[in-house]
Coordinates of C-alpha atoms in Angstrom, one line a residue:
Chain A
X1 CA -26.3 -6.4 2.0
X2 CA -25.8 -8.7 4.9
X3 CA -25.3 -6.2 7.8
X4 CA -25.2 -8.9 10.8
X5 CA -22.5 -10.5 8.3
X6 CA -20.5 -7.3 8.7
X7 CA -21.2 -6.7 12.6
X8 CA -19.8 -10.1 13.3
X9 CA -16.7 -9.7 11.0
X10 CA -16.1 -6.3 13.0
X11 CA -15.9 -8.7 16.1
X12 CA -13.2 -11.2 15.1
X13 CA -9.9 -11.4 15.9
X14 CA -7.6 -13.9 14.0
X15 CA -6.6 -16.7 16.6
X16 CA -2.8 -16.3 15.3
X17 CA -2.5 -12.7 15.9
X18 CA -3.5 -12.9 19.6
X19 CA -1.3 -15.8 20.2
X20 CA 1.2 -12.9 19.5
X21 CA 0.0 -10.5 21.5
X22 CA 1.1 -9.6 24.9
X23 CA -0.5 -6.7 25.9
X24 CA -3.9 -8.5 25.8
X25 CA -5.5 -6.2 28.1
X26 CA -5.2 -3.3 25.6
X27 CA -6.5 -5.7 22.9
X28 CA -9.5 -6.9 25.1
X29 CA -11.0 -3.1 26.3
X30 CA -10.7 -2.4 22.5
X31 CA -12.8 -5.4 21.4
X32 CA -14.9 -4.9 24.5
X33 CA -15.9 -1.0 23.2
X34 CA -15.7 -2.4 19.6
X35 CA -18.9 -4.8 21.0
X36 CA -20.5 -1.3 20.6
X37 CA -21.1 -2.0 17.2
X38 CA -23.9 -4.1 17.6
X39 CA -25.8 -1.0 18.6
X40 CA -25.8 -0.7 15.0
X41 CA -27.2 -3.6 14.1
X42 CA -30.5 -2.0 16.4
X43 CA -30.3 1.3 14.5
X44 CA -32.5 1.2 11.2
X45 CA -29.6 2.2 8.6
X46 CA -30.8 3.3 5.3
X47 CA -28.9 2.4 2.7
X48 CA -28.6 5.6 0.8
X49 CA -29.5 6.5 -3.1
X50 CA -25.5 7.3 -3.7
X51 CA -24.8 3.5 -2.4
X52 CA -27.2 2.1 -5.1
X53 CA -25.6 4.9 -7.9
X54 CA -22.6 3.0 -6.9
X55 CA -23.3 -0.2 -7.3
X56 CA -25.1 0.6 -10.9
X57 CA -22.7 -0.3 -12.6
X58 CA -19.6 0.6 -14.2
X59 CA -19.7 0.8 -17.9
X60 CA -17.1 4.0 -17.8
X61 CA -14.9 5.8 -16.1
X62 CA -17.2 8.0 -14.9
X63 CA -18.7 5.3 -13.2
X64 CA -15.5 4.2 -11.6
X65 CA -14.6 7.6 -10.6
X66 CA -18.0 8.7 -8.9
X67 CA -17.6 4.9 -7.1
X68 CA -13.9 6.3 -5.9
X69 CA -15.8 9.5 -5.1
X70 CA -18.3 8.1 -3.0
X71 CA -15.5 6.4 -0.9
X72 CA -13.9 9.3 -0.7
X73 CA -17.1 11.6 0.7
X74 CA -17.0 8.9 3.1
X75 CA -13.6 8.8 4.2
X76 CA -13.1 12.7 4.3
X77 CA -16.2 12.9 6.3
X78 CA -15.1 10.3 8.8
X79 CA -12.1 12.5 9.6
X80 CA -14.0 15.4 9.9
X81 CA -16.5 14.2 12.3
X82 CA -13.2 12.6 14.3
X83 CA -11.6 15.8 14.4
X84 CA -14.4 17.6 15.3
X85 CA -14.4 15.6 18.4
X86 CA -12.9 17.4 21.3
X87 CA -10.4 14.5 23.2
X88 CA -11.1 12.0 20.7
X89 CA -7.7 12.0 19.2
X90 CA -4.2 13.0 21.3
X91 CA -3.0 16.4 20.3
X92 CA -0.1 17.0 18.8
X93 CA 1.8 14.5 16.2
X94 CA -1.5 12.3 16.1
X95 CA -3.5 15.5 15.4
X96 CA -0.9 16.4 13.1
X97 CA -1.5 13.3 11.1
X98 CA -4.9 13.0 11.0
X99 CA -5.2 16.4 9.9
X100 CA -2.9 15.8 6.8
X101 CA -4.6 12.4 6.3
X102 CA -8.3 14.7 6.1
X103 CA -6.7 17.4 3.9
X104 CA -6.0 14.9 1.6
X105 CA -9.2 13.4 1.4
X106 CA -10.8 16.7 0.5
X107 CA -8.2 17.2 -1.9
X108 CA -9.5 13.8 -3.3
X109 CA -13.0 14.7 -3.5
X110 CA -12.0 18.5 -4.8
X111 CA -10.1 16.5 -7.4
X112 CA -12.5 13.6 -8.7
X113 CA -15.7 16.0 -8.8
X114 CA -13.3 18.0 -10.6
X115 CA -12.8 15.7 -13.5
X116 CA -16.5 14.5 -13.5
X117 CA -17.7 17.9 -13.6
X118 CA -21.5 17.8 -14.7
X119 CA -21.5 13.7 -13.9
X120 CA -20.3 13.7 -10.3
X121 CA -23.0 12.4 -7.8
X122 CA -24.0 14.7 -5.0
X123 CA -22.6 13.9 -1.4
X124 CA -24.5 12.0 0.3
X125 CA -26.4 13.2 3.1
X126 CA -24.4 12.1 5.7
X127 CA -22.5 8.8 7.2
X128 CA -23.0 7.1 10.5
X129 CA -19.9 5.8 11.9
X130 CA -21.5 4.3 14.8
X131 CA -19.1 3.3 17.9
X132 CA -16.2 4.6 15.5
X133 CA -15.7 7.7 17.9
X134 CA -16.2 6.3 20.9
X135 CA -12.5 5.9 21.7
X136 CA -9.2 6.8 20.3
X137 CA -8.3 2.8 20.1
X138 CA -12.1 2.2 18.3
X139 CA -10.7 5.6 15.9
X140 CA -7.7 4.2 14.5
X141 CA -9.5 0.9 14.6
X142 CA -12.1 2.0 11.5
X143 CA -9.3 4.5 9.7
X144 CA -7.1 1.6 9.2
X145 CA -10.5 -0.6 8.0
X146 CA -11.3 2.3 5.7
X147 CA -7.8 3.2 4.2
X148 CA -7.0 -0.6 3.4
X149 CA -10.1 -0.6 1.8
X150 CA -9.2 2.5 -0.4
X151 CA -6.0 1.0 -1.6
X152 CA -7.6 -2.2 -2.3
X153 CA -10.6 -0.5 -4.1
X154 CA -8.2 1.5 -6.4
X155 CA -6.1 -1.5 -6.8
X156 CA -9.6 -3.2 -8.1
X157 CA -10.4 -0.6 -10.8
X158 CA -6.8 0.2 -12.3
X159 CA -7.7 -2.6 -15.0
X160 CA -11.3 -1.2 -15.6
X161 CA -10.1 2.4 -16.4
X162 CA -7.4 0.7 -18.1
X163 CA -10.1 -1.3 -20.4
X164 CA -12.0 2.1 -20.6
X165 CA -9.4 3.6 -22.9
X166 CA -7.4 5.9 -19.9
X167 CA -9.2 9.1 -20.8
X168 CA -8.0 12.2 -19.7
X169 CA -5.1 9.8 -18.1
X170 CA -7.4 8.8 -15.1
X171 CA -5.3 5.7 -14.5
X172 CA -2.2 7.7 -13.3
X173 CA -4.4 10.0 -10.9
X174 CA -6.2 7.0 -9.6
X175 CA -2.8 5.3 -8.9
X176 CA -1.9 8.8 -7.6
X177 CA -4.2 8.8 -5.3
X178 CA -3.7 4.4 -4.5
X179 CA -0.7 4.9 -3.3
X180 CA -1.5 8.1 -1.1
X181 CA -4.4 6.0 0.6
X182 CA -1.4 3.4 1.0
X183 CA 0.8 5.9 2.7
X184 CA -2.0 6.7 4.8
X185 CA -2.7 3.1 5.6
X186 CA 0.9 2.6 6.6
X187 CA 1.0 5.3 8.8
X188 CA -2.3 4.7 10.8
X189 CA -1.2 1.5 11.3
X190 CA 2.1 2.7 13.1
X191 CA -0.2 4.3 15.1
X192 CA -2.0 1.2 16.0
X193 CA 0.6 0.0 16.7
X194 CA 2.2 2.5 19.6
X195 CA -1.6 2.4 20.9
X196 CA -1.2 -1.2 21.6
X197 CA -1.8 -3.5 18.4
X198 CA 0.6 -5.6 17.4
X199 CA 1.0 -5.3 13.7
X200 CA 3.2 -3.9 10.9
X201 CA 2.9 -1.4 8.6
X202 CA 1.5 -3.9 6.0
X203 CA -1.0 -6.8 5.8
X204 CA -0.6 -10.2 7.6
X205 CA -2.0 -12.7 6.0
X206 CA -5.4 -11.4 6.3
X207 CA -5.2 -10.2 9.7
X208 CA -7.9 -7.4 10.6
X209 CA -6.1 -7.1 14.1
X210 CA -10.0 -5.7 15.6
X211 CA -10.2 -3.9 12.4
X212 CA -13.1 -5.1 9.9
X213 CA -12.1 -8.7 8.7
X214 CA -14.4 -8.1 5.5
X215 CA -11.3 -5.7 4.2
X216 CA -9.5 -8.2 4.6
X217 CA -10.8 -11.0 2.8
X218 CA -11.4 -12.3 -0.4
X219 CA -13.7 -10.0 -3.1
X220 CA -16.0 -11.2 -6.2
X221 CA -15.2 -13.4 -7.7
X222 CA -11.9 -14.8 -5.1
X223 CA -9.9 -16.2 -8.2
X224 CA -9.6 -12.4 -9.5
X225 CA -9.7 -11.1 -5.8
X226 CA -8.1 -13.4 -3.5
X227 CA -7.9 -12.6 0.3
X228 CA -4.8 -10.8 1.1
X229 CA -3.5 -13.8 3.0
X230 CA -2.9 -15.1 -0.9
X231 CA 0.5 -16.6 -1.5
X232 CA -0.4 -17.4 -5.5
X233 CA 1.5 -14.4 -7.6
X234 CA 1.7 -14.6 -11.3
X235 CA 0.4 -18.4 -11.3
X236 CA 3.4 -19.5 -8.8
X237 CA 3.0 -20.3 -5.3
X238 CA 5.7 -17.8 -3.7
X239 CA 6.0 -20.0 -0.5
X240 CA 8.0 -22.4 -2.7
X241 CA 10.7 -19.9 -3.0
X242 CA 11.6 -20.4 0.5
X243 CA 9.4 -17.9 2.1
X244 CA 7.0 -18.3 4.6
X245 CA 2.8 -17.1 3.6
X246 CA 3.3 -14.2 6.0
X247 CA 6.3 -12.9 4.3
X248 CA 5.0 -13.4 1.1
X249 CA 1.3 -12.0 2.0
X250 CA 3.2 -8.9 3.2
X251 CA 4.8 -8.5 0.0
X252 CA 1.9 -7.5 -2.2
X253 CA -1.7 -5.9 -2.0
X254 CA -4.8 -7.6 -3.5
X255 CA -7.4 -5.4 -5.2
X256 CA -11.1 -5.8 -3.7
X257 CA -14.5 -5.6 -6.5
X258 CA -16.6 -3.2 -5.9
X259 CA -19.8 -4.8 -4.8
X260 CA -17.2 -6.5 -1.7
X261 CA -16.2 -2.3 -1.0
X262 CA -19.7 -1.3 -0.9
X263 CA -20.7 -4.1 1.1
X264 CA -18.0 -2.8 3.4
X265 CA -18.8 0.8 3.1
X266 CA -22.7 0.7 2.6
X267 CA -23.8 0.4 6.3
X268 CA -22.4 4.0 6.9
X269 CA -24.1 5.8 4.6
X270 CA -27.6 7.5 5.5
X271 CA -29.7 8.3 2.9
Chain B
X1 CA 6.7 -9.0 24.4
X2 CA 7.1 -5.2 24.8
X3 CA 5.2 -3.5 21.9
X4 CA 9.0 -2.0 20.6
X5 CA 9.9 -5.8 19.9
X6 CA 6.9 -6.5 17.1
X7 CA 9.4 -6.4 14.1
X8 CA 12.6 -7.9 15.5
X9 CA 10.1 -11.1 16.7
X10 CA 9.2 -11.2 13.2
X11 CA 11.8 -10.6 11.6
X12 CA 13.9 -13.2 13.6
X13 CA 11.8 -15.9 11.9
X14 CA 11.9 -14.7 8.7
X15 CA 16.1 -14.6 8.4
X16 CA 16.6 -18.2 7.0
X17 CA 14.6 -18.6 4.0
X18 CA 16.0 -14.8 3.5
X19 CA 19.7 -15.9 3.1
X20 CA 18.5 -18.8 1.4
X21 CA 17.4 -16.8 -1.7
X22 CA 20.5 -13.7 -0.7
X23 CA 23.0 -17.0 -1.7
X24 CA 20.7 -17.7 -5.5
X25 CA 21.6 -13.9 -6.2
X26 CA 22.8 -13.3 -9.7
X27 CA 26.0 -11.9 -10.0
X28 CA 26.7 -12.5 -13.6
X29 CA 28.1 -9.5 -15.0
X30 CA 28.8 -10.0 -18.4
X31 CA 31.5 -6.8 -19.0
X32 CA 30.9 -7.4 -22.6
X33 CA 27.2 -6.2 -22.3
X34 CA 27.6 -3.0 -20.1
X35 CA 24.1 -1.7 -21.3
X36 CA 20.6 -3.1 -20.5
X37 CA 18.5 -1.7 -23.2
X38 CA 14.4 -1.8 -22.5
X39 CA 11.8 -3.3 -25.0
X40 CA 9.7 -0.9 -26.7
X41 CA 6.1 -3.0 -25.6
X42 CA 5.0 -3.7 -22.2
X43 CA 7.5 -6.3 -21.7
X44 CA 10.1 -3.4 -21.9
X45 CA 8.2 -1.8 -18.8
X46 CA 7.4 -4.8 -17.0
X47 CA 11.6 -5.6 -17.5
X48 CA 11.9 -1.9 -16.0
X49 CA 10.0 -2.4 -12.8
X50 CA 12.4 -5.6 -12.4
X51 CA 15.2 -3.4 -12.7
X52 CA 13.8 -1.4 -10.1
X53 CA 12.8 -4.1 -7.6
X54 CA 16.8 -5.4 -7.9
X55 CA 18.2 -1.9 -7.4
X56 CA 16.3 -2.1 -4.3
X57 CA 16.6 -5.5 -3.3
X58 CA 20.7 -4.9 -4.0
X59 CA 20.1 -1.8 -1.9
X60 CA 18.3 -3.6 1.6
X61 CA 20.5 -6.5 1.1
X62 CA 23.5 -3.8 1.5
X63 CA 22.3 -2.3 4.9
X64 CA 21.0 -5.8 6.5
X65 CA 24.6 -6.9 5.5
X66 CA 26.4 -4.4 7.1
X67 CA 23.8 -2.0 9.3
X68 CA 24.6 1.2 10.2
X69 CA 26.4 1.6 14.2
X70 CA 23.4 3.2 15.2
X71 CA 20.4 1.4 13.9
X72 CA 18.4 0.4 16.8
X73 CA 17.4 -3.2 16.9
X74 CA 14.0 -3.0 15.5
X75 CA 15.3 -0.6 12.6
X76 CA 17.5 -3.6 11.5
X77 CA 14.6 -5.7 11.8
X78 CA 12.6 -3.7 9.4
X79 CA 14.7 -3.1 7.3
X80 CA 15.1 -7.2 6.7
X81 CA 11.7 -7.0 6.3
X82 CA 12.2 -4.3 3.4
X83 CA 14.6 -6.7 1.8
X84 CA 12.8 -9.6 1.7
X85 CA 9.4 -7.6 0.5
X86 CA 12.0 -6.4 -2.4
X87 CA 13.5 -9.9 -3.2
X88 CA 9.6 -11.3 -3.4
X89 CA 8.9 -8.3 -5.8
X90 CA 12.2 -9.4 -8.3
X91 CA 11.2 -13.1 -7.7
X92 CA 7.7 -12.2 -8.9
X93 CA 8.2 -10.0 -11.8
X94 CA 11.0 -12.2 -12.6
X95 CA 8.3 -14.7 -12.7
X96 CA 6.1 -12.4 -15.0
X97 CA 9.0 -11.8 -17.4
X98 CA 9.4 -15.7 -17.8
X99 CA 5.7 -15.8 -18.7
X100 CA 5.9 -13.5 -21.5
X101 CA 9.2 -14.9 -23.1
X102 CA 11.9 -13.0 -21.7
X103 CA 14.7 -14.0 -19.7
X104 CA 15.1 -11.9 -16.3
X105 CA 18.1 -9.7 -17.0
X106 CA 21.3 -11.9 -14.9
X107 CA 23.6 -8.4 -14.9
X108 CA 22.1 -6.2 -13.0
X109 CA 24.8 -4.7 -10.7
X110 CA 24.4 -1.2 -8.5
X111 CA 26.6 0.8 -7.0
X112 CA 25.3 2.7 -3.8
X113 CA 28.5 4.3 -3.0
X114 CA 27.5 7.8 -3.2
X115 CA 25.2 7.3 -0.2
X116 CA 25.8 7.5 3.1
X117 CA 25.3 4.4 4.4
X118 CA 27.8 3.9 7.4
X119 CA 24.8 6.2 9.7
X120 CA 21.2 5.7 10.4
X121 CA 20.6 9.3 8.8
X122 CA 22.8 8.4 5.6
X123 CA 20.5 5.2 5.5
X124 CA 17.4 6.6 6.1
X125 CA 17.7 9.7 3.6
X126 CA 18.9 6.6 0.6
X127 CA 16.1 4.4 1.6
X128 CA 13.2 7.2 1.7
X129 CA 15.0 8.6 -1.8
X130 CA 14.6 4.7 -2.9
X131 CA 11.3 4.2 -2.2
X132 CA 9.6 7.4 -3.2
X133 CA 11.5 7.1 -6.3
X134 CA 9.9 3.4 -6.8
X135 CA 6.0 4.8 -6.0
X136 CA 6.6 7.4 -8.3
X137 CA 8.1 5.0 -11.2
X138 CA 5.1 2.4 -10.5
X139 CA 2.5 5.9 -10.8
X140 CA 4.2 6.7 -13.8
X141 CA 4.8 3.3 -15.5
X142 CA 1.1 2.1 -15.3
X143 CA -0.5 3.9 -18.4
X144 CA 2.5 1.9 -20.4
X145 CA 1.0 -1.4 -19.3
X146 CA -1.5 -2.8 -22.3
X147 CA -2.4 -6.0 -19.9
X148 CA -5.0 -5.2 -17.3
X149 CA -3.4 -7.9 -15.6
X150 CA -0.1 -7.0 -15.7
X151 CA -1.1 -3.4 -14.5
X152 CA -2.7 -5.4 -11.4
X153 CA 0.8 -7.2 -11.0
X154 CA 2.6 -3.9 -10.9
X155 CA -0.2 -2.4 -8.3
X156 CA 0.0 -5.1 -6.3
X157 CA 3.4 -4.1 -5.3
X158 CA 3.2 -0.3 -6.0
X159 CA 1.0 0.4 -2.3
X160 CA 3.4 -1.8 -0.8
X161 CA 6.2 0.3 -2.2
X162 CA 4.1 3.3 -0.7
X163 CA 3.8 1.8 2.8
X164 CA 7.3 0.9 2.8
X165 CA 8.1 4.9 1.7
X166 CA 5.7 6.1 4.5
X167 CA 7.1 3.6 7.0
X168 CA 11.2 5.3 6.3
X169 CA 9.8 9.1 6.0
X170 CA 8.4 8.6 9.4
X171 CA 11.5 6.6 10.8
X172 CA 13.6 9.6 9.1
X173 CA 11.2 12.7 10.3
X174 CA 8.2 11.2 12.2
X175 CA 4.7 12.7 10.6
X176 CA 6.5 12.6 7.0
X177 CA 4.6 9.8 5.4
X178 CA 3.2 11.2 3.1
X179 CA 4.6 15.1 3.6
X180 CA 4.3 18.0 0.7
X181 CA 7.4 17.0 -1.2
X182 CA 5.6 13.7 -2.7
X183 CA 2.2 14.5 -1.9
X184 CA 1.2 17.5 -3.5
X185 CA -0.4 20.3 -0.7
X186 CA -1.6 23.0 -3.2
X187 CA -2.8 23.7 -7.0
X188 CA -4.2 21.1 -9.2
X189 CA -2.5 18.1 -8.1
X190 CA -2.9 18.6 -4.3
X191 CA -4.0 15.2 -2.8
X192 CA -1.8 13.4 -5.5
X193 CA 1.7 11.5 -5.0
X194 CA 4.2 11.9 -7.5
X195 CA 4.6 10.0 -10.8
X196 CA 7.4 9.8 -12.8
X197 CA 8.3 9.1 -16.2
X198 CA 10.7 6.0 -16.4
X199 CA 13.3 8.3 -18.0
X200 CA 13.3 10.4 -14.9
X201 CA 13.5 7.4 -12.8
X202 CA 16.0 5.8 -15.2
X203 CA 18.3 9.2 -15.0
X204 CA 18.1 8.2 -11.3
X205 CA 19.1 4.4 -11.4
X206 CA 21.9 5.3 -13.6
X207 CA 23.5 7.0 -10.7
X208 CA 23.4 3.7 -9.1
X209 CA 23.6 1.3 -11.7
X210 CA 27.0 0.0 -13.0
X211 CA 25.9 -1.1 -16.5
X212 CA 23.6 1.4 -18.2
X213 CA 19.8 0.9 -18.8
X214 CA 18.6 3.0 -21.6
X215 CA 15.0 2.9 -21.7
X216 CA 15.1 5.4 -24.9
X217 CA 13.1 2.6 -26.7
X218 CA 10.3 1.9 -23.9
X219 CA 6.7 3.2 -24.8
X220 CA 6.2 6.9 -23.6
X221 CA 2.4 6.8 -23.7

């Protein structure tokens, strides 16, 4: 766990993206309350017992599942602590969103504690999202880090539960819930983007935009998990086709290991 | 540039290479062979999601050829973007198919007249049917795949399917994305998106599909 690593991935912007921007005003105060961050680096952040359960291993899918459970304590608790929040996020359709987005998270963890029954770890005692509420641009900023992580971290285990033997068809409902996460992704980012960020509804390259770069990049091993700036599909180099590495970057969604996720999602745990 | 302009910028530079690959379509149809019959193995699935990625290239390819009166700019401009994800998806699995020995069907040929798609809302309503249709096939289809790295292929491009789907629903009835008609809101799935079995979807492309594809043979489980 290389926290400093982290802080200073949460500080980059890629040089191409703001040669695209306009509104760099919006983009600057955003980085400029993002800076916050490094108020974390000062805060002793214990890296919790369900962070280590995580990274135990995965020798079934029970493992995977309590890993995707883990994330998803984490991601239904960021929500909650957002919505909780009095101003943080614009009422109305925004509101409306994030409130669907949470409702799904619970129905996530309602779900995958479900199917683990006896063998699902305990929630952790509770996450520190540092500067994450400190503005409605710094909000949308960490839900877009934390649903491109979850697509890419379900996109990273299909194979394992796959390998498993698909018991009790847990590949379907973790693809169930993959593409939800996406849908989720897809719309945050839309609301990025009317709050000032220039970006689509799917991955550049692998432009964070003044989300986390880590989610972005490449996993463990890279060959396996490749940055989703890769261009290689199915041992061809796209680009020859007569598209352009953004186009085809756009195109498709890389899976991320899980020691990369937890590396990602570690720091805002509390033990 | 005004915020409203992000997709037409980028999709401005992105037009060339896309009519470059719109001229190499395949338009071979063979009226001799007016059924595509699926493999009973993987291959047979991986041949169906390149079914689906044409239906839908054939689809986008459609509207950015002839877009509705009242699409604003930046609707056409994402919806070339939509086209030339789905042409990168057939390229790919076409790609894939070669790999395992079989040739990329050349007679693929749909028919979206039963749409609407002379308005934005007519658009809009196929495109959202389209893409929810193509998350649920990808849900659905996984479990067939024996390859873990085949079933990476097709999840590579089953979330981009899902952002595309969440990206229409919203254009269509903004806060959609991911409403309770595809994510379930209640009971044991709630928190799930739908999943299909390929011969739902494939009741579904045969509306649209001028030769038939009978996936009778393709692995149910």
């Amino acid at each position: 766990m290389n926290l400093f690593h982290i802080l200073s991935e949460l500080e980059k912007v890629e040089p191409e993206t703001m040669a695209k921007l306009n509104s760099r005003r919006d983009i600057f105060s955003t980085l400029a309350s993002m800076g916050k961050k490094a108020a974390l680096a000062a805060a002793p952040i214990a890296i919790g017992s369900a962070f280590n359960k995580a990274l135990a291993g995965t020798k079934d899918v029970f493992d995977v599942f309590n890993y995707a459970l883990l994330l998803e304590y984490l991601e239904e608790d960021f929500y909650a602590q957002a919505l909780a929040k009095a101003g943080l996020i614009p009422t109305g359709a925004p509101t409306s969103a994030i409130q669907l987005i949470k409702k799904h998270e619970t129905a996530h963890v309602t779900l995958l504690k479900g199917a683990l029954g006896a063998k699902a770890n305990p929630r952790p005692k509770g996450f520190d999202f540092g500067p994450a509420f400190d503005t409605y641009a710094n909000f949308l900023a960490y839900a877009q880090s934390l649903e491109d992580t979850g697509v890419r971290a379900y996109k990273g285990k299909a194979g394992e539960i796959k390998e498993a033997g698909n018991p009790n068809n847990y590949l379907t409902v973790a693809l169930q819930i993959h593409s939800v996460e996406a849908r989720h992704a897809s719309h945050i980012r839309a609301m990025r983007r009317a709050n000032g960020v220039m970006q689509a509804n799917w991955i550049t390259n692998a432009e964070a935009n003044g989300a986390v770069a880590a989610v972005y990049g490449a996993g463990k091993p890279a060959t396996t998990f490749p940055s989703e700036a890769n261009v290689m599909q199915a041992g061809v180099d796209l680009t020859t086709l007569g598209y352009t590495k953004e186009q085809v970057s756009e195109a498709f969604d890389e899976g991320l290991d899980q020691e990369t996720v937890v590396g990602i999602a570690g720091p805002f745990i509390m033990s | 540039m005004q915020r409203r302009s992000f997709f037409q910028v980028a999709g401005a530079a992105a037009a060339t290479s896309a009519l470059l690959l719109a001229g190499c379509k395949d338009d071979n149809v063979t009226p001799s062979e007016p059924t595509l019959t699926l493999g009973n193995d993987e291959k047979g699935v991986l041949s169906y999601a390149y079914v689906l990625e044409q239906m839908e290239a054939s689809f986008y390819q459609k509207v950015v050829a002839t877009p509705p009166a009242d699409f604003s700019a930046e609707e056409k401009a994402i919806f070339q973007q939509l086209y030339e994800h789905e042409v990168l998806h057939r390229e790919y699995l076409g790609e894939v198919l070669t790999s395992v020995g079989i040739t990329p069907p050349t007679n693929l040929e749909f028919d979206f007249s039963s749409f609407t798609l002379t308005t934005r809302a007519g658009v809009l309503d196929a495109a959202q049917q389209l893409e929810d249709l193509g998350v649920a096939a990808y849900n659905g289809a996984a479990k067939l795949i024996t390859t873990s790295l085949y079933l990476t292929a097709l999840a590579k491009i089953s979330s981009v399917e899902a952002r595309h789907a969440a990206l229409v629903r919203d254009l269509r009835q903004p806060g959609s994305f991911a409403a309770a008609d595809v994510v379930a809101a209640s009971g044991e799935l709630a928190g799930l998106d739908d999943s299909k079995t390929p011969l739902q979807v494939l009741e579904v492309v045969n509306k649209y599909s001028v030769i038939k594809i009978a996936g009778a043979d393709l692995p149910k489980a």
